[in-house]
Amino acid sequence: MSDGIVLRDVTLRRGLMAVVERQSVVVPKGGTLLVTGANGTGKSSLLYLAGGLIAPDSGEVRLGGMLVDPARPGALVVHGVRRGFVFQQGGLVANLSALQNVALPLRYHADRLGLGEAVIEERARFCLGAVGVEGRLVHSLPGRLSFGIAKRVAFARAMAIEPNFAFFDDPDAGLDHENAEVAYDILASFRDDASVTMIVATNHRALIERLGVPVRELVDGRLHRADMAKTPPRSLV
Amino acid sequence: MSPSSPFEPREVAPIQRGFVAGLGREGIETFREWASALRLFMLAMRAAFEPGKAARGTVHRVTLAQIVFTGAEGLPFVTATALVLGATLMLQMRVAAPGLPGEIVGKVLVTLLLRELAPLVTATIVASRSGTAIATEIGNMRASLEVLGLSSMGIDPARYVVLPRLIAVVVSVLVLMIYFGILALLGAAALAAIFGTPDLGSIRTGIADTVGLPDLPLFLVKGAGCGGLVAVICCHYGLQVKSSITEVPLMTGKAVIRAVIGCVLYSFVLTLAFYSVVGTPGFQM
């Protein structure tokens, strides 16, 4: 049994369309997988499925050997599964400031993570600082932040819990060059961290080249190995 | 349900062949929705007993904020409604039955105001004010992936989103209902005092003769039940929003209508049960 991410014979349907059709994927512990595919093929849904946010129609998903039940997200944390998730857009709690957003998972799981209030505040500020969100911005609500800064806050939140499973949905979409570089550095650090198992969904050639890890292309519900040297996916930009 | 505009992304409802088939489909759909809302209630109840001291602390803070919004900030609306409704009821009794003895007026005030209108009107005020806010907020949270975001952090939405609102609405409806009952009686008494009849002393006697110990459980079960219905139904419809914010107002409207209908039916069933079990205290049949 792999300690990484295991999707066994999973099928996920949206109406009549099969987003994923009887697919099996294993990302070993510490490994990174890049998923690419044309717009609307279901990369985000696949990521939610792999991250245990939605249940498959059939098959099973395991994180760290633990069978995922999306109805009981807290159970994963009890068993040591800490997920960092960056959504394509949104995902931040609208009525909490940037700082409170980053601190939220730490506060909620403070007893399990063994964190005191002072450490939580310090770590949240450190993670925000690492993505360049400082000063008055840390007290701003997500609705008052620009898209790029909100995305950086999402990165900070994903980092704060020191995840052993990380999921990034189009992490550099909508970011300018400077912000995209910050995102690439964070992704590269997760890739190099042997304790982090990661899946990244993207169509950006620059990110794929920067990470240099195996790529699968999602086409008609099936994941195909993509040979970047010979036949790179046509969906790449 | 048909889309309200041809430009919105919702699927067009299937053509209903015949009245009976349409009625059957509506019935099945309604049953499914109630079953789904009941499941949400069970998830929230289970979440209440999940371990995690820190999580409990976080949920307490959210619950307190919700109680302040639903209960404390709802006071002015309940105050105005209760006083005016009590006075209106007294006025109507004077018009419909001039010279009605104060004892009878007191009994009518207990049966109508305390046993029926206090829980129902309070629940309706809470549904129209906090219920809409709950359904809208959760609907927007769904559309902006906040709910998925919470799950991704290992935070159970049933515990962090639904449970605090459920507790807050139940507590608020219970407290506001008692407050409503007292103020409505005061409103009625004030009008009687202004007109000079019926005599306040005889009204008080009628109230005291009618109110009994069995009223307390009826009052509490009605209040808690109506509060629970409003909270769960509004949370349920908020969570029915899939990905588009255009679904939010639609679901909010559904939520409030269903919540109010649910409260009326629930109140009626409880009243029937009350009189069949307890008899008719205070009345000579």
Short mmCIF file of C-alpha atoms in Angstrom, two decimals:
data_model
loop_
_atom_site.label_atom_id
_atom_site.label_comp_id
_atom_site.label_asym_id
_atom_site.label_seq_id
_atom_site.Cartn_x
_atom_site.Cartn_y
_atom_site.Cartn_z
CA MET A 1 0.00 0.00 0.00
CA SER A 2 1.52 3.31 -1.12
CA ASP A 3 1.79 6.15 1.39
CA GLY A 4 1.27 8.63 -1.41
CA ILE A 5 -1.84 9.38 -3.43
CA VAL A 6 -3.68 6.35 -4.80
CA LEU A 7 -6.65 6.47 -7.14
CA ARG A 8 -7.85 2.96 -7.85
CA ASP A 9 -10.22 2.34 -10.72
CA VAL A 10 -12.04 5.62 -10.13
CA THR A 11 -14.91 6.95 -12.17
CA LEU A 12 -16.34 10.43 -11.75
CA ARG A 13 -19.32 11.61 -13.74
CA ARG A 14 -20.81 15.04 -14.17
CA GLY A 15 -24.25 14.49 -15.65
CA LEU A 16 -23.79 12.34 -18.73
CA MET A 17 -20.11 13.20 -19.10
CA ALA A 18 -17.44 11.02 -17.53
CA VAL A 19 -14.75 13.32 -16.15
CA VAL A 20 -12.66 10.32 -15.19
CA GLU A 21 -13.47 6.84 -16.45
CA ARG A 22 -12.06 3.82 -14.54
CA GLN A 23 -8.62 5.34 -14.06
CA SER A 24 -5.91 4.23 -11.65
CA VAL A 25 -3.08 6.54 -10.63
CA VAL A 26 -0.41 6.22 -7.98
CA VAL A 27 1.76 9.15 -6.92
CA PRO A 28 4.32 7.67 -4.54
CA LYS A 29 5.16 9.43 -1.28
CA GLY A 30 7.29 12.46 -2.01
CA GLY A 31 6.41 12.32 -5.70
CA THR A 32 4.90 14.97 -7.94
CA LEU A 33 2.49 14.52 -10.82
CA LEU A 34 1.53 17.15 -13.34
CA VAL A 35 -1.86 16.86 -15.00
CA THR A 36 -2.60 18.74 -18.17
CA GLY A 37 -5.52 18.77 -20.57
CA ALA A 38 -7.68 21.07 -22.63
CA ASN A 39 -10.03 23.49 -20.89
CA GLY A 40 -13.15 21.78 -19.59
CA THR A 41 -11.75 18.25 -19.62
CA GLY A 42 -12.06 18.03 -15.84
CA LYS A 43 -8.56 18.71 -14.46
CA SER A 44 -10.00 20.58 -11.50
CA SER A 45 -12.51 17.82 -10.78
CA LEU A 46 -9.72 15.25 -10.96
CA LEU A 47 -7.74 17.32 -8.48
CA TYR A 48 -10.71 17.57 -6.10
CA LEU A 49 -11.14 13.81 -6.44
CA ALA A 50 -7.49 13.06 -5.73
CA GLY A 51 -7.49 15.51 -2.85
CA GLY A 52 -10.49 13.81 -1.26
CA LEU A 53 -12.80 16.80 -1.62
CA ILE A 54 -15.38 14.93 -3.69
CA ALA A 55 -16.25 11.26 -3.76
CA PRO A 56 -15.87 9.15 -6.90
CA ASP A 57 -18.91 7.44 -8.36
CA SER A 58 -16.93 4.21 -8.20
CA GLY A 59 -13.44 3.16 -7.18
CA GLU A 60 -11.46 4.43 -4.20
CA VAL A 61 -9.07 7.23 -3.30
CA ARG A 62 -6.42 6.88 -0.61
CA LEU A 63 -4.13 9.50 0.88
CA GLY A 64 -1.27 8.13 2.94
CA GLY A 65 -2.95 4.73 2.90
CA MET A 66 -6.11 6.21 4.41
CA LEU A 67 -9.37 5.71 2.54
CA VAL A 68 -10.82 9.15 1.91
CA ASP A 69 -14.34 10.06 2.98
CA PRO A 70 -15.20 13.60 1.78
CA ALA A 71 -18.04 13.74 4.35
CA ARG A 72 -15.48 13.53 7.18
CA PRO A 73 -12.59 15.80 6.23
CA GLY A 74 -11.39 16.07 9.81
CA ALA A 75 -10.71 12.34 9.98
CA LEU A 76 -7.73 12.73 7.64
CA VAL A 77 -6.04 15.21 9.95
CA VAL A 78 -6.51 12.82 12.87
CA HIS A 79 -4.54 10.25 10.88
CA GLY A 80 -1.76 12.68 10.05
CA VAL A 81 -2.91 13.70 6.57
CA ARG A 82 -2.41 17.44 6.16
CA ARG A 83 -3.54 18.83 2.83
CA GLY A 84 -2.53 22.08 1.24
CA PHE A 85 -4.87 23.12 -1.55
CA VAL A 86 -4.68 26.08 -3.90
CA PHE A 87 -7.76 26.51 -6.04
CA GLN A 88 -7.77 28.06 -9.48
CA GLN A 89 -9.60 30.99 -7.92
CA GLY A 90 -11.47 31.56 -4.69
CA GLY A 91 -11.36 29.14 -1.81
CA LEU A 92 -10.48 31.77 0.81
CA VAL A 93 -13.02 32.38 3.58
CA ALA A 94 -14.66 35.69 2.65
CA ASN A 95 -15.35 36.99 6.16
CA LEU A 96 -11.83 36.34 7.47
CA SER A 97 -8.81 38.55 6.86
CA ALA A 98 -5.78 37.23 5.00
CA LEU A 99 -4.06 36.55 8.32
CA GLN A 100 -7.12 34.83 9.80
CA ASN A 101 -7.46 32.74 6.64
CA VAL A 102 -3.91 31.48 6.92
CA ALA A 103 -4.25 30.90 10.66
CA LEU A 104 -7.64 29.16 10.39
CA PRO A 105 -6.43 25.57 9.78
CA LEU A 106 -3.73 26.04 12.43
CA ARG A 107 -6.25 27.27 15.02
CA TYR A 108 -8.80 24.61 14.14
CA HIS A 109 -6.27 21.81 14.51
CA ALA A 110 -4.08 23.51 17.13
CA ASP A 111 -4.38 20.66 19.64
CA ARG A 112 -3.56 17.98 17.07
CA LEU A 113 -0.68 20.01 15.65
CA GLY A 114 0.55 21.00 19.12
CA LEU A 115 0.50 24.72 18.36
CA GLY A 116 0.00 27.59 20.78
CA GLU A 117 -1.68 30.88 19.81
CA ALA A 118 1.64 32.73 19.62
CA VAL A 119 3.13 30.12 17.28
CA ILE A 120 0.01 30.15 15.10
CA GLU A 121 0.15 33.92 14.66
CA GLU A 122 3.90 33.82 14.02
CA ARG A 123 3.67 31.01 11.48
CA ALA A 124 0.75 32.63 9.66
CA ARG A 125 2.63 35.92 9.39
CA PHE A 126 5.79 34.08 8.27
CA CYS A 127 3.94 32.24 5.49
CA LEU A 128 2.27 35.45 4.32
CA GLY A 129 5.66 37.18 4.38
CA ALA A 130 7.13 34.34 2.30
CA VAL A 131 4.69 35.16 -0.50
CA GLY A 132 5.14 38.91 -0.11
CA VAL A 133 1.87 39.72 1.66
CA GLU A 134 2.75 42.11 4.46
CA GLY A 135 1.71 45.31 6.23
CA ARG A 136 -1.92 46.35 6.07
CA LEU A 137 -2.68 43.67 3.47
CA VAL A 138 -2.62 40.92 6.11
CA HIS A 139 -5.68 42.45 7.74
CA SER A 140 -7.63 42.82 4.48
CA LEU A 141 -10.58 40.65 3.60
CA PRO A 142 -10.15 38.52 0.46
CA GLY A 143 -12.73 40.61 -1.38
CA ARG A 144 -10.49 43.67 -1.02
CA LEU A 145 -7.40 41.91 -2.36
CA SER A 146 -6.39 41.78 -6.01
CA PHE A 147 -6.55 38.40 -7.73
CA GLY A 148 -2.78 37.94 -7.57
CA ILE A 149 -2.52 38.80 -3.88
CA ALA A 150 -5.51 36.60 -3.00
CA LYS A 151 -3.79 33.75 -4.81
CA ARG A 152 -0.60 34.39 -2.84
CA VAL A 153 -2.65 34.26 0.37
CA ALA A 154 -4.00 30.90 -0.79
CA PHE A 155 -0.41 29.72 -1.27
CA ALA A 156 0.45 30.94 2.23
CA ARG A 157 -2.53 29.05 3.67
CA ALA A 158 -1.48 25.88 1.86
CA MET A 159 2.06 26.24 3.22
CA ALA A 160 1.08 27.12 6.79
CA ILE A 161 -0.22 23.69 7.72
CA GLU A 162 3.09 22.14 6.54
CA PRO A 163 1.23 19.76 4.25
CA ASN A 164 2.27 16.23 3.39
CA PHE A 165 -0.17 16.33 0.47
CA ALA A 166 -0.38 19.35 -1.80
CA PHE A 167 -2.76 20.08 -4.65
CA PHE A 168 -2.51 23.04 -6.98
CA ASP A 169 -5.11 23.93 -9.56
CA ASP A 170 -3.65 26.16 -12.26
CA PRO A 171 -1.34 27.76 -9.68
CA ASP A 172 0.11 30.42 -11.99
CA ALA A 173 -3.09 31.31 -13.86
CA GLY A 174 -3.73 35.03 -13.82
CA LEU A 175 -0.44 35.85 -12.10
CA ASP A 176 2.06 38.33 -13.47
CA HIS A 177 5.64 37.23 -14.10
CA GLU A 178 6.89 38.19 -10.64
CA ASN A 179 4.04 36.46 -8.80
CA ALA A 180 4.31 33.43 -11.08
CA GLU A 181 8.00 33.14 -10.13
CA VAL A 182 7.03 33.14 -6.44
CA ALA A 183 4.52 30.37 -7.18
CA TYR A 184 7.12 28.35 -9.14
CA ASP A 185 9.61 28.60 -6.26
CA ILE A 186 7.03 27.32 -3.78
CA LEU A 187 6.05 24.45 -6.08
CA ALA A 188 9.70 23.56 -6.62
CA SER A 189 10.31 23.50 -2.87
CA PHE A 190 7.34 21.15 -2.42
CA ARG A 191 8.65 18.98 -5.28
CA ASP A 192 12.02 18.70 -3.58
CA ASP A 193 10.53 17.95 -0.18
CA ALA A 194 10.47 14.16 0.26
CA SER A 195 7.61 14.40 2.74
CA VAL A 196 5.26 16.15 0.32
CA THR A 197 3.26 14.29 -2.32
CA MET A 198 1.86 16.70 -4.87
CA ILE A 199 -0.43 16.94 -7.87
CA VAL A 200 -0.47 20.06 -10.01
CA ALA A 201 -3.02 20.75 -12.74
CA THR A 202 -1.78 23.16 -15.35
CA ASN A 203 -1.62 23.98 -19.03
CA HIS A 204 1.43 26.20 -18.72
CA ARG A 205 4.51 24.97 -20.47
CA ALA A 206 6.76 27.19 -18.33
CA LEU A 207 5.57 25.51 -15.14
CA ILE A 208 5.86 22.02 -16.62
CA GLU A 209 9.42 22.72 -17.77
CA ARG A 210 10.32 24.31 -14.44
CA LEU A 211 9.13 21.32 -12.39
CA GLY A 212 10.43 18.65 -14.79
CA VAL A 213 8.27 15.84 -13.40
CA PRO A 214 6.03 13.23 -15.11
CA VAL A 215 3.07 14.67 -16.98
CA ARG A 216 -0.27 13.01 -17.64
CA GLU A 217 -2.79 14.43 -20.07
CA LEU A 218 -6.51 14.10 -19.32
CA VAL A 219 -8.41 13.33 -22.50
CA ASP A 220 -11.98 12.02 -22.61
CA GLY A 221 -11.85 10.80 -19.03
CA ARG A 222 -8.56 8.97 -19.44
CA LEU A 223 -5.10 9.90 -18.27
CA HIS A 224 -2.40 9.42 -20.89
CA ARG A 225 1.32 9.67 -20.33
CA ALA A 226 2.55 12.77 -22.11
CA ASP A 227 5.94 12.66 -23.75
CA MET A 228 7.03 16.28 -23.50
CA ALA A 229 10.03 15.78 -25.78
CA LYS A 230 8.28 14.05 -28.66
CA THR A 231 4.58 14.89 -28.60
CA PRO A 232 3.77 17.58 -26.03
CA PRO A 233 0.04 18.03 -25.36
CA ARG A 234 -1.60 20.49 -27.74
CA SER A 235 -3.42 22.18 -24.89
CA LEU A 236 -0.21 23.73 -23.54
CA VAL A 237 0.29 27.48 -23.61
CA MET B 1 -38.59 24.53 -12.18
CA SER B 2 -38.12 26.60 -15.33
CA PRO B 3 -35.25 29.02 -15.70
CA SER B 4 -36.30 32.63 -15.13
CA SER B 5 -34.18 33.79 -18.05
CA PRO B 6 -33.05 32.06 -21.26
CA PHE B 7 -29.49 33.19 -20.55
CA GLU B 8 -28.95 31.40 -17.29
CA PRO B 9 -26.98 28.18 -17.14
CA ARG B 10 -29.52 26.00 -15.37
CA GLU B 11 -30.91 23.04 -17.19
CA VAL B 12 -34.43 23.36 -18.51
CA ALA B 13 -36.81 21.24 -16.46
CA PRO B 14 -38.16 18.18 -18.27
CA ILE B 15 -41.59 18.56 -19.81
CA GLN B 16 -44.18 17.31 -17.34
CA ARG B 17 -46.67 15.01 -19.02
CA GLY B 18 -49.98 15.55 -17.31
CA PHE B 19 -51.04 16.96 -13.99
CA VAL B 20 -50.73 13.71 -12.02
CA ALA B 21 -47.24 12.94 -13.37
CA GLY B 22 -46.15 16.48 -12.55
CA LEU B 23 -47.59 16.20 -9.07
CA GLY B 24 -45.81 12.88 -8.56
CA ARG B 25 -42.51 14.31 -9.72
CA GLU B 26 -42.89 17.30 -7.41
CA GLY B 27 -43.75 14.96 -4.56
CA ILE B 28 -40.68 12.81 -5.12
CA GLU B 29 -38.49 15.89 -5.44
CA THR B 30 -39.90 17.37 -2.22
CA PHE B 31 -39.36 14.07 -0.39
CA ARG B 32 -35.75 13.94 -1.63
CA GLU B 33 -35.11 17.50 -0.48
CA TRP B 34 -36.52 16.87 2.98
CA ALA B 35 -34.48 13.67 3.23
CA SER B 36 -31.37 15.58 2.19
CA ALA B 37 -32.07 18.32 4.77
CA LEU B 38 -32.57 15.65 7.44
CA ARG B 39 -29.21 14.11 6.49
CA LEU B 40 -27.58 17.51 6.87
CA PHE B 41 -29.12 17.82 10.33
CA MET B 42 -27.75 14.39 11.27
CA LEU B 43 -24.28 15.36 9.98
CA ALA B 44 -24.35 18.54 12.07
CA MET B 45 -25.45 16.58 15.15
CA ARG B 46 -22.67 14.06 14.62
CA ALA B 47 -20.19 16.88 14.12
CA ALA B 48 -21.22 18.35 17.48
CA PHE B 49 -19.73 15.34 19.22
CA GLU B 50 -16.55 15.08 17.16
CA PRO B 51 -13.37 15.34 19.23
CA GLY B 52 -11.00 18.29 18.98
CA LYS B 53 -10.77 20.93 21.69
CA ALA B 54 -9.32 23.60 19.41
CA ALA B 55 -11.96 22.94 16.76
CA ARG B 56 -14.64 23.26 19.43
CA GLY B 57 -13.22 26.65 20.45
CA THR B 58 -13.25 27.88 16.84
CA VAL B 59 -16.84 26.68 16.39
CA HIS B 60 -17.87 28.41 19.65
CA ARG B 61 -16.60 31.73 18.35
CA VAL B 62 -18.54 31.34 15.09
CA THR B 63 -21.65 30.33 17.07
CA LEU B 64 -21.44 33.39 19.31
CA ALA B 65 -21.12 35.67 16.28
CA GLN B 66 -24.18 33.99 14.76
CA ILE B 67 -26.18 34.39 17.99
CA VAL B 68 -25.34 38.09 18.07
CA PHE B 69 -26.49 38.48 14.46
CA THR B 70 -29.64 36.35 14.70
CA GLY B 71 -30.68 37.02 18.28
CA ALA B 72 -29.39 40.35 19.51
CA GLU B 73 -29.60 42.21 16.20
CA GLY B 74 -33.07 40.76 15.60
CA LEU B 75 -34.48 42.32 18.77
CA PRO B 76 -35.75 45.61 17.25
CA PHE B 77 -37.78 43.78 14.58
CA VAL B 78 -39.30 41.40 17.12
CA THR B 79 -40.06 44.26 19.53
CA ALA B 80 -41.95 46.29 16.95
CA THR B 81 -43.83 43.29 15.54
CA ALA B 82 -44.83 41.92 18.95
CA LEU B 83 -46.12 45.22 20.34
CA VAL B 84 -48.12 46.06 17.23
CA LEU B 85 -49.46 42.53 16.78
CA GLY B 86 -50.58 42.32 20.43
CA ALA B 87 -52.32 45.67 20.17
CA THR B 88 -53.92 44.73 16.83
CA LEU B 89 -55.27 41.48 18.23
CA MET B 90 -56.84 43.35 21.17
CA LEU B 91 -58.32 45.93 18.79
CA GLN B 92 -59.83 43.21 16.58
CA MET B 93 -61.35 41.46 19.60
CA ARG B 94 -62.94 44.72 20.74
CA VAL B 95 -64.34 45.30 17.25
CA ALA B 96 -65.54 41.72 16.69
CA ALA B 97 -66.96 41.16 20.16
CA PRO B 98 -67.52 44.41 22.06
CA GLY B 99 -68.02 43.83 25.75
CA LEU B 100 -66.20 40.48 25.70
CA PRO B 101 -65.28 39.62 29.29
CA GLY B 102 -61.63 40.15 30.25
CA GLU B 103 -61.24 36.50 31.30
CA ILE B 104 -62.16 35.32 27.78
CA VAL B 105 -59.84 37.91 26.23
CA GLY B 106 -57.02 36.62 28.44
CA LYS B 107 -57.67 33.05 27.30
CA VAL B 108 -57.71 34.07 23.64
CA LEU B 109 -54.43 35.92 24.12
CA VAL B 110 -52.81 32.80 25.57
CA THR B 111 -54.11 30.41 22.92
CA LEU B 112 -53.48 32.69 19.97
CA LEU B 113 -50.55 34.85 20.98
CA LEU B 114 -48.50 32.58 23.20
CA ARG B 115 -49.23 29.14 21.83
CA GLU B 116 -49.41 29.94 18.10
CA LEU B 117 -48.28 33.38 17.03
CA ALA B 118 -45.22 33.77 19.27
CA PRO B 119 -43.34 30.73 17.84
CA LEU B 120 -44.61 31.19 14.29
CA VAL B 121 -44.10 34.93 13.94
CA THR B 122 -40.70 34.75 15.63
CA ALA B 123 -39.62 31.91 13.35
CA THR B 124 -40.91 33.84 10.33
CA ILE B 125 -38.98 36.97 11.35
CA VAL B 126 -35.83 34.91 11.90
CA ALA B 127 -36.35 33.07 8.60
CA SER B 128 -36.84 36.27 6.64
CA ARG B 129 -33.88 38.00 8.27
CA SER B 130 -31.30 35.39 9.29
CA GLY B 131 -32.57 32.56 7.09
CA THR B 132 -32.04 34.60 3.95
CA ALA B 133 -28.61 35.61 5.23
CA ILE B 134 -27.69 31.99 5.96
CA ALA B 135 -28.85 30.67 2.59
CA THR B 136 -27.19 33.54 0.71
CA GLU B 137 -23.93 33.31 2.62
CA ILE B 138 -23.63 29.54 2.26
CA GLY B 139 -24.70 29.73 -1.39
CA ASN B 140 -21.95 32.25 -2.06
CA MET B 141 -19.51 30.10 -0.10
CA ARG B 142 -20.36 27.18 -2.35
CA ALA B 143 -20.02 29.21 -5.54
CA SER B 144 -16.67 30.68 -4.49
CA LEU B 145 -15.28 27.27 -3.42
CA GLU B 146 -15.09 28.30 0.25
CA VAL B 147 -16.85 25.14 1.35
CA LEU B 148 -14.38 22.99 -0.59
CA GLY B 149 -11.60 25.17 0.80
CA LEU B 150 -12.70 24.36 4.35
CA SER B 151 -12.79 20.64 3.58
CA SER B 152 -9.31 20.84 2.08
CA MET B 153 -8.04 22.14 5.43
CA GLY B 154 -9.65 19.24 7.26
CA ILE B 155 -12.41 21.50 8.55
CA ASP B 156 -15.78 19.79 8.46
CA PRO B 157 -18.34 22.21 6.92
CA ALA B 158 -21.09 20.48 8.91
CA ARG B 159 -19.23 21.50 12.06
CA TYR B 160 -17.84 24.89 11.07
CA VAL B 161 -20.69 26.18 8.87
CA VAL B 162 -23.93 24.32 9.67
CA LEU B 163 -23.66 23.54 13.40
CA PRO B 164 -23.02 27.15 14.60
CA ARG B 165 -25.96 28.43 12.56
CA LEU B 166 -28.19 25.63 13.79
CA ILE B 167 -27.37 26.32 17.45
CA ALA B 168 -27.60 30.09 16.97
CA VAL B 169 -30.99 29.98 15.27
CA VAL B 170 -32.48 27.53 17.79
CA VAL B 171 -31.23 29.58 20.76
CA SER B 172 -32.30 32.85 19.15
CA VAL B 173 -35.80 31.66 18.23
CA LEU B 174 -36.32 30.31 21.76
CA VAL B 175 -35.21 33.55 23.44
CA LEU B 176 -36.91 35.85 20.93
CA MET B 177 -40.11 33.82 21.18
CA ILE B 178 -40.33 34.34 24.94
CA TYR B 179 -39.53 38.01 24.44
CA PHE B 180 -42.15 38.21 21.70
CA GLY B 181 -44.81 36.61 23.91
CA ILE B 182 -44.20 39.04 26.77
CA LEU B 183 -44.16 42.12 24.53
CA ALA B 184 -47.24 41.04 22.58
CA LEU B 185 -49.17 40.66 25.83
CA LEU B 186 -47.92 44.08 26.90
CA GLY B 187 -49.03 45.54 23.57
CA ALA B 188 -52.50 44.02 24.02
CA ALA B 189 -52.66 45.24 27.63
CA ALA B 190 -51.58 48.73 26.60
CA LEU B 191 -54.40 49.00 24.09
CA ALA B 192 -56.92 47.69 26.63
CA ALA B 193 -55.63 50.27 29.12
CA ILE B 194 -55.98 53.08 26.57
CA PHE B 195 -59.61 52.17 25.80
CA GLY B 196 -60.39 51.34 29.42
CA THR B 197 -61.96 47.97 28.60
CA PRO B 198 -61.66 45.09 29.07
CA ASP B 199 -60.48 45.41 32.63
CA LEU B 200 -56.76 44.59 32.97
CA GLY B 201 -57.32 42.61 36.16
CA SER B 202 -59.80 40.26 34.50
CA ILE B 203 -57.48 39.82 31.48
CA ARG B 204 -54.70 38.85 33.90
CA THR B 205 -57.04 36.34 35.58
CA GLY B 206 -57.93 34.82 32.20
CA ILE B 207 -54.26 34.49 31.28
CA ALA B 208 -53.36 32.94 34.65
CA ASP B 209 -56.24 30.46 34.41
CA THR B 210 -55.27 29.36 30.91
CA VAL B 211 -51.48 29.11 31.14
CA GLY B 212 -50.46 25.79 32.65
CA LEU B 213 -47.33 23.76 33.18
CA PRO B 214 -47.86 21.80 29.93
CA ASP B 215 -47.45 25.09 28.05
CA LEU B 216 -43.75 25.16 28.90
CA PRO B 217 -42.77 22.00 26.96
CA LEU B 218 -45.08 23.01 24.11
CA PHE B 219 -43.45 26.43 23.98
CA LEU B 220 -39.91 25.03 24.10
CA VAL B 221 -40.50 22.21 21.61
CA LYS B 222 -42.23 24.58 19.18
CA GLY B 223 -39.48 27.18 19.47
CA ALA B 224 -36.60 24.73 19.21
CA GLY B 225 -38.27 22.85 16.37
CA CYS B 226 -39.10 25.96 14.36
CA GLY B 227 -35.57 27.29 14.91
CA GLY B 228 -34.07 23.98 13.84
CA LEU B 229 -36.26 23.85 10.74
CA VAL B 230 -35.30 27.38 9.69
CA ALA B 231 -31.59 26.73 10.20
CA VAL B 232 -31.39 23.32 8.54
CA ILE B 233 -33.60 24.21 5.57
CA CYS B 234 -31.70 27.45 4.89
CA CYS B 235 -28.32 25.72 5.22
CA HIS B 236 -29.55 22.91 2.99
CA TYR B 237 -30.66 25.24 0.19
CA GLY B 238 -27.48 27.28 0.49
CA LEU B 239 -25.50 24.10 -0.05
CA GLN B 240 -27.63 23.25 -3.10
CA VAL B 241 -25.86 26.03 -5.03
CA LYS B 242 -23.45 24.30 -7.37
CA SER B 243 -21.08 26.73 -8.99
CA SER B 244 -22.93 29.80 -10.20
CA ILE B 245 -23.91 32.80 -8.09
CA THR B 246 -27.06 33.11 -10.20
CA GLU B 247 -28.36 30.09 -8.27
CA VAL B 248 -28.03 31.92 -4.93
CA PRO B 249 -31.18 34.11 -5.03
CA LEU B 250 -33.20 31.20 -6.39
CA MET B 251 -32.12 28.93 -3.55
CA THR B 252 -32.57 31.69 -0.97
CA GLY B 253 -36.17 32.21 -2.05
CA LYS B 254 -36.82 28.47 -1.93
CA ALA B 255 -35.19 28.22 1.48
CA VAL B 256 -37.32 30.88 3.16
CA ILE B 257 -40.60 29.69 1.65
CA ARG B 258 -39.89 26.07 2.60
CA ALA B 259 -38.75 27.07 6.08
CA VAL B 260 -41.91 29.07 6.78
CA ILE B 261 -44.16 26.32 5.39
CA GLY B 262 -42.24 23.76 7.45
CA CYS B 263 -42.74 25.83 10.62
CA VAL B 264 -46.48 26.27 10.01
CA LEU B 265 -46.98 22.52 9.46
CA TYR B 266 -44.78 21.62 12.42
CA SER B 267 -46.62 24.06 14.68
CA PHE B 268 -49.99 22.70 13.59
CA VAL B 269 -48.98 19.09 14.25
CA LEU B 270 -47.61 20.03 17.68
CA THR B 271 -50.79 21.92 18.59
CA LEU B 272 -52.89 18.89 17.63
CA ALA B 273 -50.62 16.64 19.65
CA PHE B 274 -50.73 19.06 22.59
CA TYR B 275 -54.52 19.14 22.83
CA SER B 276 -54.90 15.41 22.21
CA VAL B 277 -52.38 14.53 24.94
CA VAL B 278 -52.98 17.26 27.51
CA GLY B 279 -56.65 17.90 26.84
CA THR B 280 -57.89 21.48 26.76
CA PRO B 281 -56.54 23.17 29.90
CA GLY B 282 -58.35 26.32 30.92
CA PHE B 283 -61.45 25.60 28.88
CA GLN B 284 -64.75 24.14 30.02
CA MET B 285 -65.91 21.96 27.15
#
